[in-house]
PDB file of C-alpha atoms in Angstrom:
ATOM      1  CA  MET K   1       3.590   6.254  26.338  1.00 43.00           C
ATOM      2  CA  ASN K   2       6.836   4.534  25.304  1.00 54.00           C
ATOM      3  CA  LEU K   3       7.357   2.560  22.096  1.00 54.00           C
ATOM      4  CA  GLN K   4       7.233  -0.789  23.873  1.00 53.00           C
ATOM      5  CA  ARG K   5       3.703  -0.055  25.133  1.00 57.00           C
ATOM      6  CA  LEU K   6       2.575   1.429  21.825  1.00 55.00           C
ATOM      7  CA  PHE K   7       4.039  -1.468  19.815  1.00 62.00           C
ATOM      8  CA  ASN K   8       3.142  -4.387  22.080  1.00 73.00           C
ATOM      9  CA  LEU K   9       4.401  -7.068  19.695  1.00 74.00           C
ATOM     10  CA  PRO K  10       2.667 -10.151  21.174  1.00 75.00           C
ATOM     11  CA  HIS K  11      -0.619  -8.225  21.320  1.00 78.00           C
ATOM     12  CA  GLN K  12      -0.081  -7.005  17.769  1.00 79.00           C
ATOM     13  CA  HIS K  13       0.352 -10.589  16.594  1.00 80.00           C
ATOM     14  CA  LEU K  14      -2.774 -11.745  18.443  1.00 79.00           C
ATOM     15  CA  LEU K  15      -4.769  -8.986  16.768  1.00 81.00           C
ATOM     16  CA  LEU K  16      -3.453  -9.758  13.285  1.00 82.00           C
ATOM     17  CA  ASN K  17      -3.334 -13.553  13.193  1.00 83.00           C
ATOM     18  CA  HIS K  18      -7.101 -14.012  13.417  1.00 84.00           C
ATOM     19  CA  SER K  19      -7.716 -12.170  10.148  1.00 85.00           C
ATOM     20  CA  PRO K  20      -6.010 -14.692   7.820  1.00 88.00           C
ATOM     21  CA  ILE K  21      -7.506 -17.694   9.622  1.00 89.00           C
ATOM     22  CA  ILE K  22     -11.116 -16.545   9.906  1.00 90.00           C
ATOM     23  CA  GLY K  23     -11.057 -14.609   6.633  1.00 90.00           C
ATOM     24  CA  SER K  24      -9.693 -17.541   4.645  1.00 91.00           C
ATOM     25  CA  PHE K  25     -12.469 -19.865   5.797  1.00 93.00           C
ATOM     26  CA  ILE K  26     -15.134 -17.239   5.060  1.00 93.00           C
ATOM     27  CA  ALA K  27     -13.705 -16.587   1.594  1.00 93.00           C
ATOM     28  CA  LEU K  28     -13.373 -20.308   0.840  1.00 94.00           C
ATOM     29  CA  ALA K  29     -16.977 -21.003   1.880  1.00 94.00           C
ATOM     30  CA  LEU K  30     -18.253 -18.098  -0.247  1.00 93.00           C
ATOM     31  CA  PHE K  31     -16.128 -19.187  -3.189  1.00 94.00           C
ATOM     32  CA  ILE K  32     -17.384 -22.776  -3.110  1.00 95.00           C
ATOM     33  CA  VAL K  33     -21.006 -21.583  -2.874  1.00 94.00           C
ATOM     34  CA  ALA K  34     -20.419 -19.138  -5.754  1.00 92.00           C
ATOM     35  CA  ILE K  35     -19.026 -21.933  -7.938  1.00 92.00           C
ATOM     36  CA  ILE K  36     -21.949 -24.221  -7.126  1.00 92.00           C
ATOM     37  CA  ILE K  37     -24.673 -21.631  -7.799  1.00 92.00           C
ATOM     38  CA  LYS K  38     -22.653 -19.959 -10.611  1.00 87.00           C
ATOM     39  CA  LYS K  39     -22.894 -16.396  -9.291  1.00 89.00           C
ATOM     40  CA  ASP K  40     -20.142 -14.114 -10.621  1.00 87.00           C
ATOM     41  CA  ASP K  41     -20.820 -11.358  -8.068  1.00 86.00           C
ATOM     42  CA  LEU K  42     -20.287 -13.797  -5.216  1.00 90.00           C
ATOM     43  CA  LYS K  43     -17.109 -15.076  -6.888  1.00 90.00           C
ATOM     44  CA  LYS K  44     -15.773 -11.531  -7.097  1.00 88.00           C
ATOM     45  CA  ALA K  45     -16.618 -10.877  -3.443  1.00 88.00           C
ATOM     46  CA  SER K  46     -14.752 -13.989  -2.321  1.00 92.00           C
ATOM     47  CA  LEU K  47     -11.777 -13.135  -4.567  1.00 92.00           C
ATOM     48  CA  VAL K  48     -11.569  -9.674  -3.006  1.00 89.00           C
ATOM     49  CA  ILE K  49     -11.501 -11.283   0.458  1.00 91.00           C
ATOM     50  CA  PHE K  50      -8.736 -13.668  -0.648  1.00 93.00           C
ATOM     51  CA  ALA K  51      -6.662 -10.730  -1.931  1.00 90.00           C
ATOM     52  CA  VAL K  52      -7.200  -8.662   1.219  1.00 90.00           C
ATOM     53  CA  ILE K  53      -6.381 -11.600   3.489  1.00 92.00           C
ATOM     54  CA  ALA K  54      -3.159 -12.186   1.536  1.00 91.00           C
ATOM     55  CA  LEU K  55      -2.157  -8.638   2.477  1.00 89.00           C
ATOM     56  CA  PHE K  56      -2.985  -9.186   6.163  1.00 88.00           C
ATOM     57  CA  ALA K  57      -1.053 -12.456   6.173  1.00 90.00           C
ATOM     58  CA  ILE K  58       2.244 -10.607   5.676  1.00 89.00           C
ATOM     59  CA  PRO K  59       2.270  -8.562   8.930  1.00 88.00           C
ATOM     60  CA  ALA K  60       0.585 -11.476  10.711  1.00 89.00           C
ATOM     61  CA  TYR K  61       3.584 -13.659   9.824  1.00 89.00           C
ATOM     62  CA  THR K  62       6.291 -11.088  10.560  1.00 88.00           C
ATOM     63  CA  SER K  63       4.691 -10.046  13.842  1.00 85.00           C
ATOM     64  CA  GLY K  64       4.790 -13.698  14.937  1.00 83.00           C
ATOM     65  CA  HIS K  65       8.594 -13.677  14.843  1.00 82.00           C
ATOM     66  CA  ALA K  66       8.535 -10.362  16.719  1.00 81.00           C
ATOM     67  CA  ALA K  67       6.194 -11.754  19.390  1.00 79.00           C
ATOM     68  CA  LEU K  68       8.430 -14.790  19.928  1.00 80.00           C
ATOM     69  CA  ALA K  69      11.471 -12.529  20.345  1.00 78.00           C
ATOM     70  CA  VAL K  70       9.656 -10.907  23.297  1.00 77.00           C
ATOM     71  CA  ILE K  71       8.241 -14.001  25.058  1.00 78.00           C
ATOM     72  CA  GLN K  72      10.789 -16.737  24.254  1.00 76.00           C
ATOM     73  CA  ASN K  73      12.476 -16.588  27.681  1.00 76.00           C
ATOM     74  CA  GLN K  74       9.265 -16.773  29.683  1.00 77.00           C
ATOM     75  CA  PRO K  75       8.831 -20.041  31.647  1.00 76.00           C
ATOM     76  CA  ASP K  76       5.400 -20.974  30.258  1.00 77.00           C
ATOM     77  CA  VAL K  77       6.534 -20.836  26.614  1.00 75.00           C
ATOM     78  CA  SER K  78       7.033 -24.118  24.746  1.00 75.00           C
ATOM     79  CA  MET K  79       9.818 -23.602  22.215  1.00 79.00           C
ATOM     80  CA  PRO K  80       9.109 -26.949  20.444  1.00 78.00           C
ATOM     81  CA  ALA K  81       5.537 -25.727  19.848  1.00 79.00           C
ATOM     82  CA  ALA K  82       6.912 -22.371  18.701  1.00 80.00           C
ATOM     83  CA  ASP K  83       9.225 -24.101  16.213  1.00 82.00           C
ATOM     84  CA  VAL K  84       6.298 -26.045  14.784  1.00 83.00           C
ATOM     85  CA  HIS K  85       4.200 -22.893  14.659  1.00 84.00           C
ATOM     86  CA  GLN K  86       6.844 -20.928  12.749  1.00 87.00           C
ATOM     87  CA  GLY K  87       7.509 -23.742  10.292  1.00 88.00           C
ATOM     88  CA  VAL K  88       3.831 -24.213   9.411  1.00 90.00           C
ATOM     89  CA  ALA K  89       3.221 -20.444   9.408  1.00 90.00           C
ATOM     90  CA  LEU K  90       5.825 -20.001   6.668  1.00 91.00           C
ATOM     91  CA  MET K  91       4.107 -22.622   4.504  1.00 92.00           C
ATOM     92  CA  ALA K  92       0.715 -21.037   5.228  1.00 92.00           C
ATOM     93  CA  VAL K  93       1.849 -17.540   4.264  1.00 92.00           C
ATOM     94  CA  ILE K  94       3.411 -18.840   1.023  1.00 92.00           C
ATOM     95  CA  PHE K  95       0.176 -20.570   0.013  1.00 94.00           C
ATOM     96  CA  MET K  96      -1.889 -17.571   1.145  1.00 93.00           C
ATOM     97  CA  GLU K  97       0.170 -15.200  -0.999  1.00 92.00           C
ATOM     98  CA  LEU K  98      -0.181 -17.510  -4.002  1.00 93.00           C
ATOM     99  CA  THR K  99      -3.940 -17.647  -3.418  1.00 94.00           C
ATOM    100  CA  GLY K 100      -4.091 -13.856  -3.207  1.00 91.00           C
ATOM    101  CA  ALA K 101      -1.987 -13.397  -6.347  1.00 89.00           C
ATOM    102  CA  PHE K 102      -4.231 -15.649  -8.447  1.00 91.00           C
ATOM    103  CA  ALA K 103      -7.328 -14.060  -6.904  1.00 91.00           C
ATOM    104  CA  TRP K 104      -6.002 -10.648  -7.919  1.00 87.00           C
ATOM    105  CA  MET K 105      -5.388 -11.966 -11.432  1.00 86.00           C
ATOM    106  CA  ALA K 106      -8.957 -13.283 -11.609  1.00 88.00           C
ATOM    107  CA  LEU K 107     -10.346  -9.935 -10.429  1.00 86.00           C
ATOM    108  CA  TRP K 108      -8.369  -8.113 -13.095  1.00 82.00           C
ATOM    109  CA  GLN K 109      -9.786 -10.417 -15.758  1.00 82.00           C
ATOM    110  CA  PHE K 110     -13.283  -9.871 -14.361  1.00 82.00           C
ATOM    111  CA  ARG K 111     -12.710  -6.143 -14.819  1.00 75.00           C
ATOM    112  CA  ARG K 112     -11.208  -6.293 -18.300  1.00 71.00           C
ATOM    113  CA  ARG K 113     -13.583  -8.882 -19.735  1.00 68.00           C
ATOM    114  CA  SER K 114     -16.757 -10.697 -18.772  1.00 69.00           C
ATOM    115  CA  ARG K 115     -15.141 -13.410 -16.637  1.00 76.00           C
ATOM    116  CA  PRO K 116     -11.711 -14.910 -15.875  1.00 80.00           C
ATOM    117  CA  ALA K 117     -10.279 -18.104 -17.343  1.00 80.00           C
ATOM    118  CA  GLU K 118     -11.585 -21.199 -15.602  1.00 86.00           C
ATOM    119  CA  TRP K 119      -8.092 -22.452 -14.851  1.00 90.00           C
ATOM    120  CA  ILE K 120      -7.388 -19.378 -12.702  1.00 90.00           C
ATOM    121  CA  LEU K 121     -10.518 -20.011 -10.620  1.00 91.00           C
ATOM    122  CA  SER K 122      -9.513 -23.667 -10.264  1.00 92.00           C
ATOM    123  CA  VAL K 123      -6.035 -22.660  -9.056  1.00 93.00           C
ATOM    124  CA  VAL K 124      -7.550 -20.240  -6.514  1.00 94.00           C
ATOM    125  CA  LEU K 125      -9.788 -23.033  -5.205  1.00 94.00           C
ATOM    126  CA  LEU K 126      -6.887 -25.496  -4.960  1.00 95.00           C
ATOM    127  CA  PHE K 127      -4.537 -23.114  -3.160  1.00 95.00           C
ATOM    128  CA  SER K 128      -7.268 -21.809  -0.845  1.00 94.00           C
ATOM    129  CA  ILE K 129      -8.135 -25.336   0.307  1.00 95.00           C
ATOM    130  CA  ALA K 130      -4.450 -26.084   0.964  1.00 94.00           C
ATOM    131  CA  THR K 131      -4.100 -22.759   2.796  1.00 93.00           C
ATOM    132  CA  ALA K 132      -7.105 -23.517   5.002  1.00 92.00           C
ATOM    133  CA  GLY K 133      -5.547 -26.820   6.051  1.00 91.00           C
ATOM    134  CA  LEU K 134      -2.215 -25.178   6.829  1.00 92.00           C
ATOM    135  CA  LEU K 135      -3.922 -22.431   8.828  1.00 91.00           C
ATOM    136  CA  VAL K 136      -5.661 -25.028  11.009  1.00 89.00           C
ATOM    137  CA  ILE K 137      -2.286 -26.485  11.998  1.00 87.00           C
ATOM    138  CA  THR K 138      -0.788 -22.994  12.376  1.00 88.00           C
ATOM    139  CA  GLY K 139      -3.537 -21.760  14.679  1.00 85.00           C
ATOM    140  CA  ASN K 140      -3.539 -24.945  16.762  1.00 82.00           C
ATOM    141  CA  SER K 141       0.239 -24.949  17.276  1.00 80.00           C
ATOM    142  CA  GLY K 142       0.175 -21.215  18.062  1.00 79.00           C
ATOM    143  CA  GLY K 143      -2.276 -21.794  20.894  1.00 77.00           C
ATOM    144  CA  GLU K 144      -0.103 -24.539  22.332  1.00 76.00           C
ATOM    145  CA  ILE K 145       2.945 -22.261  22.673  1.00 75.00           C
ATOM    146  CA  ARG K 146       1.707 -20.887  25.997  1.00 71.00           C
ATOM    147  CA  HIS K 147      -1.219 -23.161  26.880  1.00 68.00           C
ATOM    148  CA  SER K 148       0.179 -26.319  28.423  1.00 65.00           C
ATOM    149  CA  GLU K 149      -3.321 -27.554  29.236  1.00 61.00           C
ATOM    150  CA  ILE K 150      -4.048 -28.210  25.530  1.00 60.00           C
ATOM    151  CA  ARG K 151      -0.710 -29.809  24.632  1.00 59.00           C
ATOM    152  CA  SER K 152      -0.731 -33.534  24.126  1.00 60.00           C
ATOM    153  CA  SER K 153       2.773 -33.767  25.629  1.00 56.00           C
ATOM    154  CA  GLU K 154       5.874 -31.679  26.245  1.00 56.00           C
ATOM    155  CA  GLU K 155       7.726 -33.738  23.628  1.00 59.00           C
ATOM    156  CA  TYR K 156       6.025 -31.858  20.847  1.00 59.00           C
ATOM    157  CA  PRO K 157       6.021 -33.889  17.607  1.00 64.00           C
ATOM    158  CA  GLN K 158       6.844 -31.848  14.523  1.00 71.00           C
ATOM    159  CA  PRO K 159       4.418 -32.448  11.633  1.00 77.00           C
ATOM    160  CA  PHE K 160       5.873 -33.098   8.202  1.00 82.00           C
ATOM    161  CA  VAL K 161       4.682 -29.758   6.846  1.00 85.00           C
ATOM    162  CA  ALA K 162       6.351 -27.965   9.779  1.00 83.00           C
ATOM    163  CA  ARG K 163       9.644 -29.696   8.996  1.00 86.00           C
ATOM    164  CA  ILE K 164       9.350 -28.562   5.380  1.00 88.00           C
ATOM    165  CA  GLY K 165       8.758 -24.983   6.537  1.00 86.00           C
ATOM    166  CA  SER K 166      11.668 -25.068   8.970  1.00 85.00           C
ATOM    167  CA  VAL K 167      14.049 -26.474   6.348  1.00 87.00           C
ATOM    168  CA  LEU K 168      12.811 -23.925   3.811  1.00 85.00           C
ATOM    169  CA  PHE K 169      13.372 -21.093   6.303  1.00 86.00           C
ATOM    170  CA  SER K 170      16.900 -22.154   7.261  1.00 84.00           C
ATOM    171  CA  SER K 171      18.000 -22.977   3.712  1.00 83.00           C
ATOM    172  CA  THR K 172      16.593 -19.711   2.363  1.00 82.00           C
ATOM    173  CA  GLN K 173      18.319 -17.819   5.139  1.00 77.00           C
ATOM    174  CA  GLY K 174      21.617 -19.464   4.227  1.00 76.00           C
ATOM    175  CA  VAL K 175      21.262 -18.659   0.527  1.00 75.00           C
ATOM    176  CA  VAL K 176      20.225 -15.047   1.164  1.00 73.00           C
ATOM    177  CA  LEU K 177      23.097 -14.269   3.539  1.00 67.00           C
ATOM    178  CA  LEU K 178      25.923 -16.759   2.881  1.00 61.00           C
ATOM    179  CA  THR K 179      28.876 -14.564   3.884  1.00 53.00           C
ATOM    180  CA  GLY K 180      26.992 -11.807   5.633  1.00 54.00           C
ATOM    181  CA  ARG K 181      24.428  -9.131   4.937  1.00 54.00           C
ATOM    182  CA  TRP K 182      26.235  -7.852   1.828  1.00 54.00           C
ATOM    183  CA  GLY K 183      27.218 -11.295   0.600  1.00 56.00           C
ATOM    184  CA  GLY K 184      25.189 -14.050  -0.980  1.00 63.00           C
ATOM    185  CA  MET K 185      21.932 -13.027  -2.653  1.00 76.00           C
ATOM    186  CA  TRP K 186      21.358  -9.866  -0.633  1.00 78.00           C
ATOM    187  CA  PRO K 187      22.660  -7.363  -3.262  1.00 82.00           C
ATOM    188  CA  VAL K 188      20.653  -9.188  -5.961  1.00 84.00           C
ATOM    189  CA  LEU K 189      17.506  -8.979  -3.839  1.00 86.00           C
ATOM    190  CA  GLU K 190      18.127  -5.278  -3.192  1.00 86.00           C
ATOM    191  CA  THR K 191      18.355  -4.694  -6.942  1.00 88.00           C
ATOM    192  CA  LEU K 192      15.153  -6.665  -7.612  1.00 91.00           C
ATOM    193  CA  HIS K 193      13.378  -4.848  -4.776  1.00 89.00           C
ATOM    194  CA  PHE K 194      14.205  -1.444  -6.268  1.00 89.00           C
ATOM    195  CA  PHE K 195      13.275  -2.709  -9.728  1.00 90.00           C
ATOM    196  CA  GLY K 196       9.856  -3.772  -8.408  1.00 89.00           C
ATOM    197  CA  LEU K 197       9.433  -0.385  -6.739  1.00 86.00           C
ATOM    198  CA  THR K 198      10.314   1.325 -10.025  1.00 88.00           C
ATOM    199  CA  LEU K 199       7.710  -0.756 -11.867  1.00 88.00           C
ATOM    200  CA  LEU K 200       5.102   0.095  -9.256  1.00 83.00           C
ATOM    201  CA  PHE K 201       5.836   3.795  -8.986  1.00 83.00           C
ATOM    202  CA  GLY K 202       6.553   4.339 -12.691  1.00 84.00           C
ATOM    203  CA  THR K 203       3.477   2.677 -14.167  1.00 84.00           C
ATOM    204  CA  LEU K 204       1.062   3.434 -11.342  1.00 83.00           C
ATOM    205  CA  GLY K 205       2.369   6.971 -10.896  1.00 84.00           C
ATOM    206  CA  LEU K 206       1.745   7.915 -14.521  1.00 85.00           C
ATOM    207  CA  LEU K 207      -1.830   6.630 -14.357  1.00 84.00           C
ATOM    208  CA  ASP K 208      -2.437   8.362 -11.032  1.00 85.00           C
ATOM    209  CA  LEU K 209      -1.195  11.663 -12.467  1.00 87.00           C
ATOM    210  CA  ARG K 210      -3.496  11.306 -15.483  1.00 86.00           C
ATOM    211  CA  ILE K 211      -6.466  10.654 -13.167  1.00 85.00           C
ATOM    212  CA  LEU K 212      -5.527  13.786 -11.204  1.00 86.00           C
ATOM    213  CA  GLY K 213      -5.688  15.874 -14.383  1.00 84.00           C
ATOM    214  CA  PHE K 214      -2.099  15.932 -15.599  1.00 85.00           C
ATOM    215  CA  PHE K 215      -1.284  14.892 -19.194  1.00 81.00           C
ATOM    216  CA  LYS K 216      -4.943  15.371 -20.101  1.00 80.00           C
ATOM    217  CA  GLY K 217      -4.196  14.781 -23.753  1.00 81.00           C
ATOM    218  CA  LEU K 218      -3.703  11.077 -22.973  1.00 80.00           C
ATOM    219  CA  PRO K 219      -6.680   8.702 -22.935  1.00 83.00           C
ATOM    220  CA  VAL K 220      -6.746   6.341 -19.937  1.00 79.00           C
ATOM    221  CA  ALA K 221      -7.313   3.051 -21.802  1.00 78.00           C
ATOM    222  CA  PRO K 222      -3.707   2.711 -23.124  1.00 81.00           C
ATOM    223  CA  LEU K 223      -2.327   3.485 -19.657  1.00 81.00           C
ATOM    224  CA  LEU K 224      -4.389   0.684 -18.143  1.00 79.00           C
ATOM    225  CA  ARG K 225      -2.354  -1.810 -20.149  1.00 81.00           C
ATOM    226  CA  PHE K 226       0.551  -1.052 -17.797  1.00 82.00           C
ATOM    227  CA  VAL K 227      -1.433  -1.919 -14.659  1.00 79.00           C
ATOM    228  CA  PRO K 228      -0.356  -5.615 -14.696  1.00 81.00           C
ATOM    229  CA  TRP K 229       3.241  -4.361 -14.600  1.00 85.00           C
ATOM    230  CA  ALA K 230       2.436  -2.271 -11.536  1.00 83.00           C
ATOM    231  CA  ILE K 231       0.906  -5.315  -9.850  1.00 82.00           C
ATOM    232  CA  ALA K 232       3.938  -7.387 -10.899  1.00 86.00           C
ATOM    233  CA  GLY K 233       6.191  -4.784  -9.272  1.00 87.00           C
ATOM    234  CA  PHE K 234       4.151  -4.945  -6.068  1.00 84.00           C
ATOM    235  CA  VAL K 235       4.323  -8.753  -6.045  1.00 86.00           C
ATOM    236  CA  LEU K 236       8.091  -8.630  -6.681  1.00 90.00           C
ATOM    237  CA  ASN K 237       8.480  -6.305  -3.707  1.00 89.00           C
ATOM    238  CA  ILE K 238       6.442  -8.646  -1.504  1.00 88.00           C
ATOM    239  CA  VAL K 239       8.559 -11.666  -2.510  1.00 89.00           C
ATOM    240  CA  THR K 240      11.914  -9.920  -2.084  1.00 90.00           C
ATOM    241  CA  GLY K 241      10.720  -8.290   1.144  1.00 89.00           C
ATOM    242  CA  LEU K 242       9.827 -11.677   2.637  1.00 89.00           C
ATOM    243  CA  LEU K 243      13.228 -13.007   1.579  1.00 88.00           C
ATOM    244  CA  PHE K 244      14.896 -10.040   3.310  1.00 87.00           C
ATOM    245  CA  PHE K 245      12.929 -10.846   6.450  1.00 88.00           C
ATOM    246  CA  ILE K 246      13.788 -14.554   6.368  1.00 87.00           C
ATOM    247  CA  GLY K 247      17.433 -13.715   5.710  1.00 83.00           C
ATOM    248  CA  MET K 248      17.800 -11.498   8.764  1.00 83.00           C
ATOM    249  CA  PRO K 249      14.653 -11.501  10.966  1.00 85.00           C
ATOM    250  CA  GLN K 250      16.549 -10.187  13.992  1.00 82.00           C
ATOM    251  CA  PHE K 251      17.073  -6.876  12.159  1.00 83.00           C
ATOM    252  CA  TYR K 252      13.365  -6.395  11.484  1.00 87.00           C
ATOM    253  CA  VAL K 253      11.357  -7.824  14.383  1.00 83.00           C
ATOM    254  CA  LEU K 254      12.404  -5.150  16.906  1.00 83.00           C
ATOM    255  CA  ASN K 255      12.505  -2.290  14.382  1.00 86.00           C
ATOM    256  CA  VAL K 256       9.657   0.218  14.817  1.00 86.00           C
ATOM    257  CA  ASP K 257      10.173   1.501  11.275  1.00 88.00           C
ATOM    258  CA  PHE K 258       9.620  -2.004   9.876  1.00 88.00           C
ATOM    259  CA  HIS K 259       6.266  -2.397  11.641  1.00 85.00           C
ATOM    260  CA  LEU K 260       5.151   1.001  10.334  1.00 88.00           C
ATOM    261  CA  LYS K 261       6.142  -0.098   6.843  1.00 89.00           C
ATOM    262  CA  MET K 262       4.057  -3.270   7.183  1.00 87.00           C
ATOM    263  CA  LEU K 263       1.079  -1.058   8.032  1.00 87.00           C
ATOM    264  CA  ALA K 264       1.800   1.054   4.947  1.00 88.00           C
ATOM    265  CA  VAL K 265       1.982  -2.123   2.818  1.00 87.00           C
ATOM    266  CA  LEU K 266      -1.550  -3.030   3.950  1.00 86.00           C
ATOM    267  CA  PHE K 267      -2.925   0.345   2.913  1.00 87.00           C
ATOM    268  CA  ALA K 268      -0.944   0.505  -0.339  1.00 84.00           C
ATOM    269  CA  GLY K 269      -1.969  -2.990  -1.398  1.00 83.00           C
ATOM    270  CA  GLY K 270      -5.604  -2.301  -0.510  1.00 83.00           C
ATOM    271  CA  ASN K 271      -5.468   0.926  -2.498  1.00 80.00           C
ATOM    272  CA  VAL K 272      -4.172  -0.811  -5.629  1.00 76.00           C
ATOM    273  CA  LEU K 273      -6.726  -3.580  -5.184  1.00 77.00           C
ATOM    274  CA  LEU K 274      -9.631  -1.131  -5.000  1.00 73.00           C
ATOM    275  CA  LEU K 275      -8.357   1.095  -7.783  1.00 68.00           C
ATOM    276  CA  PHE K 276      -7.727  -1.552 -10.408  1.00 62.00           C
ATOM    277  CA  SER K 277      -9.467  -4.797  -9.516  1.00 63.00           C
ATOM    278  CA  THR K 278     -13.034  -3.827  -8.654  1.00 60.00           C
ATOM    279  CA  ASP K 279     -15.951  -2.363 -10.597  1.00 59.00           C
ATOM    280  CA  ALA K 280     -15.963   0.876  -8.590  1.00 58.00           C
ATOM    281  CA  PHE K 281     -13.473   2.516 -10.959  1.00 67.00           C
ATOM    282  CA  ARG K 282     -14.748   1.131 -14.240  1.00 69.00           C
ATOM    283  CA  LYS K 283     -15.793   4.659 -15.275  1.00 70.00           C
ATOM    284  CA  CYS K 284     -12.124   5.546 -15.628  1.00 72.00           C
ATOM    285  CA  ASP K 285     -11.636   2.911 -18.330  1.00 71.00           C
ATOM    286  CA  ASP K 286     -13.481   4.946 -20.969  1.00 73.00           C
ATOM    287  CA  MET K 287     -11.870   8.291 -20.190  1.00 73.00           C
ATOM    288  CA  GLY K 288     -10.690   9.853 -23.431  1.00 77.00           C
ATOM    289  CA  ALA K 289      -8.383  12.786 -24.032  1.00 78.00           C
ATOM    290  CA  ASN K 290      -9.305  15.847 -21.926  1.00 76.00           C
ATOM    291  CA  ASP K 291     -11.914  13.892 -19.926  1.00 79.00           C
ATOM    292  CA  GLU K 292     -12.127  14.531 -16.181  1.00 81.00           C
ATOM    293  CA  ALA K 293     -11.895  11.651 -13.703  1.00 78.00           C
ATOM    294  CA  PRO K 294     -14.540  11.177 -10.972  1.00 79.00           C
ATOM    295  CA  SER K 295     -13.729  12.697  -7.574  1.00 80.00           C
ATOM    296  CA  PHE K 296     -13.449   9.328  -5.809  1.00 79.00           C
ATOM    297  CA  ALA K 297     -10.889   8.175  -8.392  1.00 79.00           C
ATOM    298  CA  LYS K 298      -8.831  11.302  -7.755  1.00 84.00           C
ATOM    299  CA  PHE K 299      -8.923  10.626  -4.022  1.00 84.00           C
ATOM    300  CA  PHE K 300      -7.515   7.121  -4.485  1.00 81.00           C
ATOM    301  CA  ALA K 301      -4.922   8.413  -6.965  1.00 84.00           C
ATOM    302  CA  VAL K 302      -3.643  10.893  -4.376  1.00 89.00           C
ATOM    303  CA  THR K 303      -3.526   8.273  -1.634  1.00 88.00           C
ATOM    304  CA  SER K 304      -1.760   5.885  -4.030  1.00 85.00           C
ATOM    305  CA  ILE K 305       1.065   8.356  -4.671  1.00 87.00           C
ATOM    306  CA  VAL K 306       1.345   9.283  -0.977  1.00 90.00           C
ATOM    307  CA  LEU K 307       1.479   5.644   0.154  1.00 88.00           C
ATOM    308  CA  VAL K 308       4.180   4.681  -2.340  1.00 85.00           C
ATOM    309  CA  VAL K 309       6.279   7.672  -1.203  1.00 88.00           C
ATOM    310  CA  VAL K 310       5.718   6.615   2.431  1.00 90.00           C
ATOM    311  CA  LEU K 311       6.931   3.088   1.583  1.00 88.00           C
ATOM    312  CA  ILE K 312      10.071   4.500  -0.042  1.00 88.00           C
ATOM    313  CA  VAL K 313      10.849   6.769   2.923  1.00 90.00           C
ATOM    314  CA  LEU K 314      10.231   4.076   5.539  1.00 90.00           C
ATOM    315  CA  GLY K 315      12.386   1.607   3.603  1.00 86.00           C
ATOM    316  CA  ARG K 316      15.205   4.119   3.278  1.00 86.00           C
ATOM    317  CA  TYR K 317      15.357   4.974   6.999  1.00 87.00           C
ATOM    318  CA  MET K 318      14.854   1.473   8.380  1.00 86.00           C
ATOM    319  CA  PRO K 319      18.539   0.956   9.365  1.00 83.00           C
ATOM    320  CA  PHE K 320      18.314   3.976  11.690  1.00 84.00           C
ATOM    321  CA  PHE K 321      15.650   2.312  13.855  1.00 80.00           C
ATOM    322  CA  GLU K 322      17.268  -1.057  14.541  1.00 74.00           C
ATOM    323  CA  ASP K 323      16.520  -2.419  18.048  1.00 68.00           C
ATOM    324  CA  THR K 324      14.164   0.459  18.898  1.00 69.00           C
ATOM    325  CA  LEU K 325      11.726  -2.091  20.373  1.00 67.00           C
ATOM    326  CA  THR K 326      14.256  -4.090  22.396  1.00 65.00           C
ATOM    327  CA  PRO K 327      12.295  -5.893  25.141  1.00 60.00           C
TER     328      PRO K 327
END
């Protein structure tokens, strides 16, 4: 089986793009019900879904550009519809990531104290409603790319939000590159990306090692204070990574290493979410000096270290796999 069959990019996008759309509406419905009936457990469940969907939205967005690179020359493809789809998709992924970030913050506050600040829950509700609206337009325009029977006309009108997304994409691309890959903001973004990775690996790695039984003289509670820095490093990597992609999508969309890294991002983000934002690992909070961590916590600590190392390796070797998925 060759790489083109294994990494069928249009099929990959079709598989991924349903998760953010359907998941966002499910999470929003649960969240509204939880607010009305004032059930914290239901709030936490919906916040977890928001955070997970924010992770899935990243490869769903990047795989869309990859899918278009494969099908753009086919006769049944409407490029005006594709332009609208990409413009709205960028706005949708931005709002989805903001929703996920605030949801993650609310989950962390749920874990560290009885309940999060009301303003955080209000922000999650506001951004999730906006995201749901954007996803409706995104999904509708995506279907019209190849289905002429549902298009209103071939002269595809571009909604205002799509124009904003298109302008944001092109202007960001210009700022990131300017005079080429190593001009403009690219070196700055590289520095910030490595800084975020250092925050993630440094703070998370120390805690993971303590959970595995190293540095047993340290209690866990002080180390948990560094967890927000680990999450900040992960968020910084997501932001700079998206800017890299917008700056030079042609380098990434047909790169097999990039798609493997997106898969690793899903697992790494899910691992951090489970380890630090849910009640399953609350037993680790009270671990004193010389205390032993539960077996399930050790399992997630090992996978956390392995996944971060995988992300580093895949990022380092990405230039060697450029155009490996050329259609």
